[in-house]
Coordinates of C-alpha atoms in Angstrom, one line a residue:
Chain A
X1028 CA -10.1 24.2 -34.0
X1029 CA -10.5 27.2 -31.8
X1030 CA -9.4 26.7 -28.2
X1031 CA -10.4 29.3 -25.7
X1032 CA -8.2 30.7 -23.0
X1033 CA -10.7 29.7 -20.3
X1034 CA -13.5 27.3 -19.7
X1035 CA -16.0 26.5 -16.9
X1036 CA -14.9 22.9 -16.8
X1037 CA -11.9 21.1 -18.2
X1038 CA -11.7 17.4 -18.3
X1039 CA -8.4 15.4 -19.0
X1040 CA -8.9 12.0 -20.6
X1041 CA -11.6 10.6 -22.9
X1042 CA -12.2 7.2 -21.2
X1043 CA -15.4 6.3 -19.4
X1044 CA -14.8 8.7 -16.5
X1045 CA -13.9 11.7 -18.7
X1046 CA -16.6 11.1 -21.2
X1047 CA -19.3 10.8 -18.6
X1048 CA -18.0 13.9 -16.7
X1049 CA -17.8 16.1 -19.7
X1050 CA -21.2 15.0 -21.0
X1051 CA -22.9 16.0 -17.7
X1052 CA -21.0 19.3 -17.4
X1053 CA -21.9 20.4 -20.9
X1054 CA -25.5 19.3 -20.6
X1055 CA -25.8 21.5 -17.5
X1056 CA -24.6 24.5 -19.6
X1057 CA -21.0 24.7 -18.5
X1058 CA -18.5 25.7 -21.1
X1059 CA -16.7 22.3 -21.2
X1060 CA -13.5 21.1 -22.9
X1061 CA -12.1 17.6 -22.9
X1062 CA -8.4 17.1 -23.7
X1063 CA -7.3 13.7 -24.8
X1064 CA -4.1 12.3 -26.2
X1065 CA -5.6 9.8 -28.5
X1066 CA -7.1 10.5 -31.9
X1067 CA -10.6 9.3 -31.0
X1068 CA -12.7 9.2 -27.9
X1069 CA -13.1 6.1 -25.7
X1070 CA -9.9 5.9 -23.7
X1071 CA -8.3 2.5 -23.7
X1072 CA -11.2 0.3 -22.5
X1073 CA -13.5 1.7 -25.2
X1074 CA -10.6 2.5 -27.5
X1075 CA -11.9 3.5 -31.0
X1076 CA -15.4 2.6 -29.9
X1077 CA -16.8 5.0 -32.5
X1078 CA -14.2 4.4 -35.2
X1079 CA -13.0 0.7 -35.0
X1080 CA -12.9 -1.2 -38.3
X1081 CA -14.4 -4.2 -36.5
X1082 CA -18.1 -4.7 -36.9
X1083 CA -20.4 -4.2 -33.9
X1084 CA -21.6 -7.3 -32.1
X1085 CA -18.5 -9.4 -33.0
X1086 CA -15.2 -10.3 -31.4
X1087 CA -14.9 -7.6 -28.7
X1088 CA -18.0 -8.4 -26.7
X1089 CA -21.0 -6.5 -25.4
X1090 CA -19.1 -4.6 -22.7
X1091 CA -17.0 -2.9 -25.4
X1092 CA -19.9 -2.0 -27.6
X1093 CA -21.6 -0.3 -24.6
X1094 CA -18.8 2.3 -24.9
X1095 CA -20.4 3.6 -28.1
X1096 CA -23.3 5.0 -26.0
X1097 CA -20.9 7.0 -23.9
X1098 CA -19.1 8.3 -26.9
X1099 CA -22.3 9.2 -28.7
X1100 CA -23.8 11.0 -25.6
X1101 CA -20.6 12.9 -25.3
X1102 CA -20.6 13.9 -29.0
X1103 CA -24.1 15.2 -28.6
X1104 CA -23.5 17.0 -25.3
X1105 CA -22.0 20.2 -26.7
X1106 CA -18.6 19.7 -24.9
X1107 CA -15.6 20.6 -27.0
X1108 CA -13.5 17.5 -27.8
X1109 CA -9.7 18.2 -28.3
X1110 CA -8.1 14.9 -29.5
X1111 CA -4.4 14.6 -30.0
X1112 CA -3.7 16.8 -27.1
X1113 CA -0.8 16.1 -24.7
X1114 CA -1.5 17.7 -21.3
X1115 CA 1.8 18.4 -19.7
X1116 CA 1.0 20.5 -16.6
X1117 CA -1.7 21.5 -14.2
X1118 CA -1.1 24.2 -11.7
X1119 CA -2.9 24.8 -8.4
X1120 CA -4.5 27.8 -10.1
X1121 CA -6.1 25.3 -12.5
X1122 CA -4.1 26.4 -15.5
X1123 CA -3.5 23.6 -17.9
X1124 CA -0.5 23.3 -20.1
X1125 CA -1.3 21.5 -23.3
X1126 CA 0.4 20.7 -26.6
X1127 CA -1.5 20.3 -29.8
X1128 CA -0.1 19.8 -33.3
X1129 CA 3.3 21.0 -32.2
X1130 CA 2.2 24.2 -30.4
X1131 CA 1.8 24.6 -26.7
X1132 CA -0.8 26.8 -24.9
X1133 CA -2.2 27.5 -21.5
X1134 CA -5.9 27.1 -20.7
X1135 CA -7.6 28.1 -17.5
X1136 CA -10.7 26.4 -16.0
X1137 CA -12.9 27.0 -13.0
X1138 CA -13.2 23.3 -12.4
X1139 CA -10.8 20.6 -13.5
X1140 CA -11.6 16.8 -13.6
X1141 CA -8.7 14.5 -14.1
X1142 CA -9.7 11.3 -15.7
X1143 CA -6.3 10.0 -16.8
X1144 CA -7.2 6.4 -16.3
X1145 CA -4.9 3.4 -15.9
X1146 CA -1.7 2.1 -17.3
X1147 CA -0.5 -1.5 -17.2
X1148 CA 1.6 -2.4 -14.2
X1149 CA 5.3 -2.7 -15.1
X1150 CA 6.2 -6.3 -15.8
X1151 CA 10.1 -6.4 -15.8
X1152 CA 11.5 -9.7 -16.9
X1153 CA 14.8 -10.4 -18.7
X1154 CA 14.3 -9.6 -22.4
X1155 CA 11.1 -7.5 -22.0
X1156 CA 12.6 -4.8 -24.2
X1157 CA 13.0 -7.1 -27.2
X1158 CA 10.9 -6.2 -30.2
X1159 CA 8.1 -8.8 -30.2
X1160 CA 7.4 -8.4 -26.5
X1161 CA 4.4 -6.1 -25.8
X1162 CA 1.7 -5.7 -23.2
X1163 CA -1.6 -7.5 -23.6
X1164 CA -3.2 -4.1 -23.5
X1165 CA -1.1 -3.0 -26.4
X1166 CA -2.2 -6.0 -28.4
X1167 CA -5.8 -5.3 -27.6
X1168 CA -5.4 -1.7 -28.7
X1169 CA -4.1 -3.0 -32.1
X1170 CA -7.2 -5.2 -32.3
X1171 CA -9.7 -2.5 -31.4
X1172 CA -8.2 0.4 -33.3
X1173 CA -6.7 -1.4 -36.4
X1174 CA -8.2 -4.9 -36.5
X1175 CA -4.8 -6.5 -36.2
X1176 CA -4.5 -10.1 -34.9
X1177 CA -1.3 -12.1 -34.2
X1178 CA 0.2 -14.2 -36.8
X1179 CA 2.7 -16.9 -35.7
X1180 CA 3.4 -18.3 -32.3
X1181 CA 1.7 -16.2 -29.7
X1182 CA 2.2 -16.6 -25.9
X1183 CA 0.2 -14.7 -23.3
X1184 CA 1.8 -14.5 -19.9
X1185 CA 0.9 -13.0 -16.5
X1186 CA -2.2 -12.5 -14.5
X1187 CA -5.5 -10.6 -14.4
X1188 CA -8.8 -10.3 -16.2
X1189 CA -7.5 -8.5 -19.3
X1190 CA -5.2 -11.5 -20.2
X1191 CA -8.3 -13.8 -20.4
X1192 CA -10.4 -11.2 -22.1
X1193 CA -7.8 -10.7 -24.8
X1194 CA -7.5 -14.5 -25.2
X1195 CA -11.2 -14.8 -25.9
X1196 CA -11.2 -11.9 -28.3
X1197 CA -8.4 -13.4 -30.2
X1198 CA -10.2 -16.8 -30.4
X1199 CA -13.3 -15.0 -31.7
X1200 CA -11.2 -13.2 -34.2
X1201 CA -9.7 -16.4 -35.6
X1202 CA -6.2 -16.0 -34.1
X1203 CA -4.3 -18.8 -32.5
X1204 CA -2.7 -18.8 -29.0
X1205 CA 0.2 -21.2 -28.4
X1206 CA -0.2 -21.0 -24.6
X1207 CA -1.2 -18.9 -21.6
X1208 CA 1.4 -18.8 -18.9
X1209 CA -0.5 -18.0 -15.7
X1210 CA 1.7 -16.3 -13.0
X1211 CA -1.1 -15.8 -10.5
X1212 CA 0.2 -16.9 -7.1
X1213 CA -1.7 -19.9 -5.9
X1214 CA -1.9 -18.6 -2.4
X1215 CA -4.1 -15.7 -3.7
X1216 CA -7.1 -18.0 -4.0
X1217 CA -7.2 -18.5 -0.3
X1218 CA -6.9 -14.8 0.4
X1219 CA -9.5 -14.0 -2.1
X1220 CA -12.0 -16.3 -0.5
X1221 CA -12.7 -13.8 2.3
X1222 CA -14.2 -11.5 -0.4
X1223 CA -16.1 -14.3 -2.2
X1224 CA -19.6 -13.5 -1.0
X1225 CA -19.6 -10.0 -2.4
X1226 CA -18.0 -11.3 -5.6
X1227 CA -20.7 -14.0 -6.1
X1228 CA -23.3 -11.3 -5.8
X1229 CA -21.5 -9.0 -8.2
X1230 CA -22.0 -8.5 -11.9
X1231 CA -18.4 -9.7 -12.4
X1232 CA -18.9 -13.3 -11.3
X1233 CA -21.0 -14.8 -14.1
X1234 CA -19.0 -12.9 -16.8
X1235 CA -15.6 -14.0 -15.3
X1236 CA -16.6 -17.6 -15.0
X1237 CA -17.9 -17.8 -18.6
X1238 CA -14.7 -16.1 -19.8
X1239 CA -12.4 -18.5 -18.0
X1240 CA -14.3 -21.5 -19.3
X1241 CA -14.4 -20.3 -22.9
X1242 CA -10.7 -19.8 -23.0
X1243 CA -9.6 -22.9 -21.0
X1244 CA -11.6 -25.1 -23.4
X1245 CA -9.5 -24.0 -26.4
X1246 CA -6.1 -22.8 -25.1
X1247 CA -3.3 -24.6 -23.4
X1248 CA -3.1 -22.9 -19.9
X1249 CA 0.0 -23.5 -17.7
X1250 CA -0.5 -22.5 -14.1
X1251 CA 2.0 -21.6 -11.3
X1252 CA 4.5 -20.0 -13.7
X1253 CA 7.5 -18.2 -12.4
X1254 CA 10.9 -17.0 -13.6
X1255 CA 9.6 -15.7 -17.0
X1256 CA 12.2 -14.5 -19.5
X1257 CA 12.1 -13.4 -23.1
X1258 CA 15.0 -14.6 -25.3
X1259 CA 16.2 -13.6 -28.7
X1260 CA 18.8 -11.8 -30.8
X1261 CA 17.4 -8.5 -31.9
X1262 CA 13.8 -9.8 -31.6
X1263 CA 11.8 -12.3 -29.5
X1264 CA 12.6 -15.9 -30.3
X1265 CA 11.5 -17.9 -27.3
X1266 CA 9.9 -17.6 -23.8
X1267 CA 11.6 -19.3 -20.9
X1268 CA 9.7 -20.1 -17.6
X1269 CA 9.6 -22.3 -14.6
X1270 CA 6.5 -24.4 -13.8
X1271 CA 5.7 -27.6 -12.0
X1272 CA 7.5 -29.7 -14.7
X1273 CA 10.7 -27.7 -14.3
X1274 CA 12.3 -25.1 -16.6
X1275 CA 10.7 -24.9 -20.0
X1276 CA 11.5 -23.1 -23.3
X1277 CA 8.7 -22.2 -25.7
X1278 CA 9.6 -20.8 -29.2
X1279 CA 7.5 -17.7 -29.8
X1280 CA 7.1 -14.8 -32.2
X1281 CA 4.9 -12.6 -29.9
X1282 CA 4.9 -12.4 -26.1
X1283 CA 2.1 -10.5 -24.5
X1284 CA 2.6 -9.6 -20.9
X1285 CA 0.1 -8.4 -18.3
X1286 CA -0.2 -8.2 -14.5
X1287 CA -3.0 -5.8 -14.0
X1288 CA -3.5 -2.1 -14.3
X1289 CA -2.6 0.8 -11.9
X1290 CA -3.6 4.4 -11.8
X1291 CA -1.9 6.8 -14.3
X1292 CA -0.8 9.3 -11.7
X1293 CA 1.9 11.4 -13.4
X1294 CA -0.2 14.5 -14.0
X1295 CA -1.9 14.4 -10.5
X1296 CA 1.4 13.9 -8.7
X1297 CA 3.1 16.7 -10.7
X1298 CA 0.1 19.0 -9.8
X1299 CA 1.0 18.5 -6.1
X1300 CA -1.9 16.2 -5.2
X1301 CA -1.0 13.9 -2.3
X1302 CA -0.8 10.2 -3.0
X1303 CA -0.8 7.2 -0.6
X1304 CA 0.4 3.6 -1.0
X1305 CA -2.5 1.2 -1.5
X1306 CA -1.4 -2.2 -0.2
X1307 CA -4.3 -4.2 -1.7
X1308 CA -3.7 -2.8 -5.2
X1309 CA 0.1 -2.4 -4.8
X1310 CA 0.2 1.1 -6.2
X1311 CA 0.0 4.8 -5.3
X1312 CA -3.5 6.3 -5.3
X1313 CA -4.4 10.0 -4.9
X1314 CA -6.1 11.3 -1.8
X1315 CA -9.6 12.3 -2.7
X1316 CA -13.1 12.4 -1.2
X1317 CA -16.3 10.5 -2.2
X1318 CA -17.0 13.0 -5.0
X1319 CA -13.4 12.8 -6.2
X1320 CA -12.4 16.2 -4.8
X1321 CA -8.7 16.5 -4.0
X1322 CA -7.1 19.0 -1.5
X1323 CA -6.4 21.3 -4.4
X1324 CA -9.4 23.7 -4.8
X1325 CA -11.5 22.9 -7.8
X1326 CA -9.5 19.8 -8.9
X1327 CA -11.1 16.4 -8.8
X1328 CA -10.0 12.9 -9.9
X1329 CA -12.5 10.4 -11.4
X1330 CA -12.1 6.8 -12.6
X1331 CA -9.2 4.4 -12.5
X1332 CA -6.7 7.3 -12.1
X1333 CA -8.0 7.5 -8.5
X1334 CA -7.7 3.7 -7.8
X1335 CA -8.7 0.8 -10.0
X1336 CA -12.4 0.2 -10.1
X1337 CA -13.2 -0.7 -13.7
X1338 CA -15.0 1.0 -16.6
X1339 CA -18.5 1.1 -15.2
X1340 CA -17.4 2.5 -11.8
X1341 CA -15.3 5.0 -13.6
X1342 CA -18.2 6.4 -15.5
X1343 CA -20.2 6.8 -12.3
X1344 CA -17.3 8.5 -10.6
X1345 CA -17.1 10.9 -13.6
X1346 CA -20.7 11.7 -13.1
X1347 CA -20.3 12.4 -9.4
X1348 CA -17.3 14.7 -10.0
X1349 CA -19.3 16.5 -12.7
X1350 CA -22.3 16.9 -10.4
X1351 CA -20.0 18.5 -7.7
X1352 CA -18.5 20.8 -10.4
X1353 CA -21.9 21.9 -11.6
X1354 CA -23.2 22.6 -8.1
X1355 CA -20.1 24.7 -7.4
X1356 CA -20.5 26.8 -10.5
X1357 CA -24.4 26.8 -10.7
X1358 CA -25.6 27.1 -7.2
X1359 CA -29.2 25.8 -7.0
X1360 CA -28.8 23.2 -9.8
X1361 CA -31.0 20.3 -8.8
X1362 CA -29.1 17.1 -9.4
X1363 CA -30.4 15.1 -6.5
X1364 CA -31.9 12.3 -8.6
X1365 CA -28.8 12.0 -10.8
X1366 CA -26.6 11.9 -7.7
X1367 CA -28.6 9.1 -6.1
X1368 CA -28.6 7.1 -9.3
X1369 CA -24.9 7.5 -9.8
X1370 CA -24.1 6.5 -6.1
X1371 CA -26.3 3.4 -6.4
X1372 CA -24.8 2.3 -9.6
X1373 CA -21.3 3.0 -8.3
X1374 CA -21.9 0.8 -5.2
X1375 CA -23.1 -2.0 -7.5
X1376 CA -20.0 -1.9 -9.7
X1377 CA -17.6 -1.7 -6.8
X1378 CA -19.0 -4.9 -5.3
X1379 CA -16.8 -7.8 -6.0
X1380 CA -13.7 -5.7 -6.8
X1381 CA -11.9 -6.6 -3.6
X1382 CA -12.1 -10.3 -4.6
X1383 CA -10.5 -9.4 -8.0
X1384 CA -7.8 -7.3 -6.3
X1385 CA -6.9 -10.2 -3.9
X1386 CA -7.1 -12.9 -6.5
X1387 CA -4.9 -11.2 -9.1
X1388 CA -2.5 -9.4 -6.6
X1389 CA 0.9 -10.0 -8.1
X1390 CA 3.6 -11.4 -5.9
X1391 CA 6.6 -9.1 -5.8
X1392 CA 9.7 -11.0 -6.6
X1393 CA 12.8 -8.9 -7.2
X1394 CA 13.8 -9.2 -10.8
X1395 CA 17.0 -11.1 -11.7
X1396 CA 20.0 -8.7 -11.6
X1397 CA 20.5 -8.5 -15.4
X1398 CA 16.8 -7.5 -15.9
X1399 CA 16.3 -4.0 -17.3
X1400 CA 14.0 -2.1 -14.9
X1401 CA 14.1 1.4 -16.4
X1402 CA 13.6 0.8 -20.1
X1403 CA 14.4 4.4 -21.1
X1404 CA 17.9 4.5 -19.5
X1405 CA 18.5 0.8 -19.6
X1406 CA 19.1 0.6 -15.8
X1407 CA 19.1 -3.0 -14.4
X1408 CA 17.8 -4.4 -11.2
X1409 CA 21.3 -5.2 -10.2
X1410 CA 22.4 -1.6 -10.6
X1411 CA 19.5 -0.5 -8.5
X1412 CA 20.3 -3.0 -5.8
X1413 CA 23.9 -1.8 -5.8
X1414 CA 22.8 1.8 -5.5
X1415 CA 20.7 1.0 -2.4
X1416 CA 23.6 -0.9 -0.9
X1417 CA 25.7 2.3 -1.4
X1418 CA 23.2 4.3 0.7
X1419 CA 20.5 5.3 -1.8
X1420 CA 17.3 5.6 0.2
X1421 CA 14.6 6.2 -2.4
X1422 CA 13.6 6.6 -6.0
X1423 CA 14.5 10.3 -6.2
X1424 CA 18.1 9.7 -5.0
X1425 CA 18.3 6.8 -7.4
X1426 CA 18.0 9.2 -10.3
X1427 CA 21.3 10.8 -9.2
X1428 CA 22.9 7.4 -8.7
X1429 CA 21.8 5.8 -12.0
X1430 CA 19.6 8.0 -14.2
X1431 CA 16.8 5.5 -13.4
X1432 CA 13.4 7.1 -14.2
X1433 CA 14.9 10.1 -16.0
X1434 CA 14.0 9.1 -19.6
X1435 CA 11.0 10.2 -21.7
X1436 CA 8.5 7.9 -20.0
X1437 CA 9.2 9.7 -16.7
X1438 CA 8.9 6.7 -14.6
X1439 CA 5.6 5.3 -16.0
X1440 CA 7.3 2.0 -16.9
X1441 CA 9.6 1.7 -13.9
X1442 CA 8.2 3.7 -11.0
X1443 CA 6.3 1.0 -9.1
X1444 CA 9.1 -1.6 -9.6
X1445 CA 11.7 0.9 -8.3
X1446 CA 9.6 1.6 -5.2
X1447 CA 9.1 -2.1 -4.4
X1448 CA 12.7 -2.9 -5.2
X1449 CA 14.1 -0.2 -2.9
X1450 CA 11.5 -1.1 -0.2
X1451 CA 12.4 -4.8 -0.3
X1452 CA 16.2 -4.1 -0.3
X1453 CA 16.0 -1.6 2.6
X1454 CA 13.4 -3.7 4.5
X1455 CA 11.0 -0.8 4.7
X1456 CA 7.4 -0.3 3.4
X1457 CA 6.8 0.9 -0.2
X1458 CA 5.1 3.9 1.4
X1459 CA 8.3 4.8 3.2
X1460 CA 10.4 4.2 0.1
X1461 CA 8.1 6.6 -1.8
X1462 CA 7.8 7.4 -5.5
X1463 CA 9.7 9.7 -7.8
X1464 CA 8.9 13.3 -7.3
X1465 CA 7.2 14.1 -10.6
X1466 CA 7.3 17.6 -12.0
X1467 CA 5.8 19.3 -15.1
X1468 CA 6.1 19.0 -18.0
X1469 CA 4.8 15.4 -17.6
X1470 CA 5.1 14.8 -21.3
X1471 CA 8.1 15.8 -23.4
X1472 CA 7.9 19.3 -24.6
X1473 CA 10.2 21.0 -27.1
X1474 CA 12.0 24.2 -26.2
X1475 CA 10.3 25.7 -29.3
X1476 CA 6.9 24.9 -27.9
X1477 CA 7.9 26.3 -24.5
X1478 CA 9.4 29.5 -26.1
X1479 CA 6.2 29.9 -28.1
X1480 CA 4.0 30.3 -25.0
X1481 CA 2.8 33.7 -24.1
X1482 CA 5.3 35.1 -21.7
X1483 CA 4.2 36.1 -18.2
X1484 CA 3.9 35.0 -14.7
X1485 CA 1.4 32.3 -15.5
X1486 CA 3.6 30.8 -18.1
X1487 CA 6.5 30.7 -15.6
X1488 CA 4.4 29.1 -12.9
X1489 CA 3.2 26.4 -15.3
X1490 CA 6.7 24.9 -15.5
X1491 CA 8.1 25.8 -12.1
X1492 CA 6.3 24.5 -9.1
X1493 CA 6.7 26.7 -6.0
Chain B
X976 CA 3.9 -11.1 -35.9
X977 CA 0.6 -9.4 -36.7
X978 CA -1.8 -9.7 -39.7
X979 CA -4.7 -7.6 -40.8
X980 CA -8.2 -8.9 -40.5
X981 CA -10.3 -8.4 -43.7
X982 CA -11.9 -5.3 -42.2
X983 CA -8.5 -3.6 -42.1
X984 CA -7.7 -3.7 -45.8
X985 CA -5.1 -0.9 -46.6
X986 CA -6.4 2.3 -48.2
X987 CA -3.2 4.3 -48.6
X988 CA 0.6 4.0 -48.3
X989 CA 3.2 5.6 -46.2
X990 CA 7.0 5.3 -46.6
X991 CA 9.2 3.8 -44.0
X992 CA 12.9 4.2 -44.5
X993 CA 12.1 4.9 -48.2
X994 CA 10.0 1.7 -48.7
X995 CA 6.2 1.8 -49.3
X996 CA 4.2 0.4 -46.5
X997 CA 0.4 -0.1 -46.9
X998 CA -1.8 1.5 -44.2
X999 CA -5.5 2.0 -43.5
X1000 CA -6.8 5.5 -43.0
X1001 CA -7.3 6.2 -39.3
X1002 CA -4.8 3.8 -38.0
X1003 CA -1.6 4.7 -36.2
X1004 CA 1.9 4.6 -37.8
X1005 CA 2.8 1.9 -35.3
X1006 CA -0.1 -0.3 -36.4
X1007 CA 0.8 0.1 -40.0
X1008 CA 4.4 -0.8 -39.4
X1009 CA 3.6 -3.8 -37.2
X1010 CA 1.1 -5.1 -39.8
X1011 CA 3.9 -4.9 -42.4
X1012 CA 6.2 -7.0 -40.2
X1013 CA 8.4 -4.2 -39.0
X1014 CA 9.3 -4.7 -35.4
X1015 CA 12.4 -2.6 -34.9
X1016 CA 11.4 1.1 -34.7
X1017 CA 14.7 2.4 -33.2
X1018 CA 17.9 1.6 -31.5
X1019 CA 17.7 2.9 -27.9
X1020 CA 19.9 5.9 -27.0
X1021 CA 20.9 4.1 -23.8
X1022 CA 22.4 0.7 -24.6
X1023 CA 21.8 0.8 -28.4
X1024 CA 19.5 -2.3 -28.4
X1025 CA 16.7 -2.5 -30.9
X1026 CA 13.2 -1.4 -29.6
X1027 CA 9.7 -1.5 -30.9
X1028 CA 6.2 -0.6 -29.5
X1029 CA 5.5 -1.9 -26.1
X1030 CA 2.4 -0.2 -24.6
X1031 CA 0.7 1.3 -27.8
X1032 CA -0.9 4.0 -25.6
X1033 CA 1.7 6.8 -25.4
X1034 CA 3.3 5.8 -22.1
X1035 CA 6.5 3.9 -22.9
X1036 CA 8.2 6.0 -25.6
X1037 CA 9.8 2.9 -27.2
X1038 CA 8.1 3.5 -30.6
X1039 CA 9.8 6.8 -31.3
X1040 CA 10.4 7.4 -35.0
X1041 CA 11.1 10.4 -37.2
X1042 CA 8.0 11.6 -39.1
X1043 CA 8.3 14.0 -42.0
X1044 CA 11.6 15.2 -40.7
X1045 CA 10.5 15.7 -37.1
X1046 CA 12.4 13.3 -34.7
X1047 CA 11.1 11.5 -31.6
X1048 CA 7.4 11.2 -32.6
X1049 CA 5.4 8.5 -30.8
X1050 CA 4.4 6.2 -33.7
X1051 CA 1.5 4.8 -31.6
X1052 CA -0.1 8.3 -31.3
X1053 CA 0.4 9.5 -34.9
X1054 CA -2.3 8.8 -37.5
X1055 CA -1.1 7.7 -40.9
X1056 CA -1.4 10.1 -43.9
X1057 CA -0.9 9.3 -47.6
X1058 CA 2.8 9.8 -48.4
X1059 CA 4.0 10.3 -44.9
X1060 CA 7.7 9.7 -44.6
X1061 CA 8.7 7.7 -41.6
X1062 CA 12.3 7.0 -40.6
X1063 CA 13.4 4.5 -37.9
X1064 CA 15.9 6.1 -35.5
X1065 CA 19.3 5.2 -34.1
X1066 CA 20.4 6.7 -30.8
X1067 CA 19.1 10.0 -29.6
X1068 CA 17.1 12.5 -31.7
X1069 CA 19.4 14.7 -33.8
X1070 CA 19.4 18.3 -32.6
X1071 CA 18.2 19.7 -35.9
X1072 CA 15.1 17.5 -36.1

């Protein structure tokens, strides 16, 4: 594959936002490239939509199969697809550092659209590092991309739409679920009520209700669950939890955890884009305008990477960011009708989201002291609390105290927990506690790859922020 | 822990720590290992405890293995190839790999 030194438009991420954005840019005649880490287009929600071994119309549901259209439109658009690409930096000058097949290179673009999507919210419980404990999203990826279903005693635990969707897909696929342990705080129902009218009028209501009913009919669901813990020697053997009937122990071979998704912000933060704490979604979101534009010239963010809105909203945000990019590079391009259509559709898909945010907002309970918070460096909640008591004020200082957040995942699996832990311990807001200062490279890069870059100022700038 | 649905019948084989593991063209190394009942992918450099895939999307770095002699590859992001040699890891990546 020949990758050019420069493009009109570069898109990062091949989920709904990135696919829709790249498709529009390419159709408008912009030289467009889409970098994506996965082997096939679709992102996580439409993971393997064009390559899954599962037959269309079964198991995964109509929403998933709609992703095929996005993938097909993208494939026919003329945009260049670069799969298996790890984007590790983005400079203010819109120079992208990317590794492909063990070689790094720098690519410039007149417009950059970040569509890095979401990751699952960290779910630190005692024993969550044991083999046999995974996220619900991970299990769904195995179903979509490889047609794997659980064998043995499977427990789903946590909160949020994905947990229920996975349960139904597993039932359709002939897999058994021993129990769903629902951790949704009961008080959320009352808080969500204020947003109920919009939700009732939204596309999510009928779908959600049907989903809950279908799963509850066939699976044992235990509500009001707290104090989750995974137990086992070398691998998962049982799940412990507290519920109305007291402390329980459930033998298990597979525990799938989930408590919602949050923006995948590492690349945007490392590029120097300002982020703010979102109290309703309990995460950091980038500052951007209605078309996704950030304060950095020519760099926009579309989709869940800018705040969780779901797949359909993400695609419309991708289109709006693309329209802005096309107008900037092709003055006089008439995209008025497309813009109006995208805005209308976006408004429709945003309706009802605040209800979902409120209903599934996880309660922050500081993990028990022995719980590993930073999986990479095996730093526990107790060690973090001790560091705060010794005067550590925020996540950055915590690195020096404990190495927390300094492993290869670069805070993706601990960042939000650390922010909330420090905020709670210090009695300040998560916004004041802040987040790790992220720097490029945001994915591990070998010295050999770095040394293989063309030498020069640009290469230096790509790895050293001024 | 996982089983293959009929659609996912293996089409090739990789080797994991010298043992043949069936795989289906197009799937990830992590999927092939999990389908074969292999849960431990490495012992963590920090703490030494066994680890396996957690996120399956390239974020958590707990599925690191050595592939064809190159250490610290993310098994969830690598697509299987006939004859691929996978080694589980113990501790940090060796400097020479």
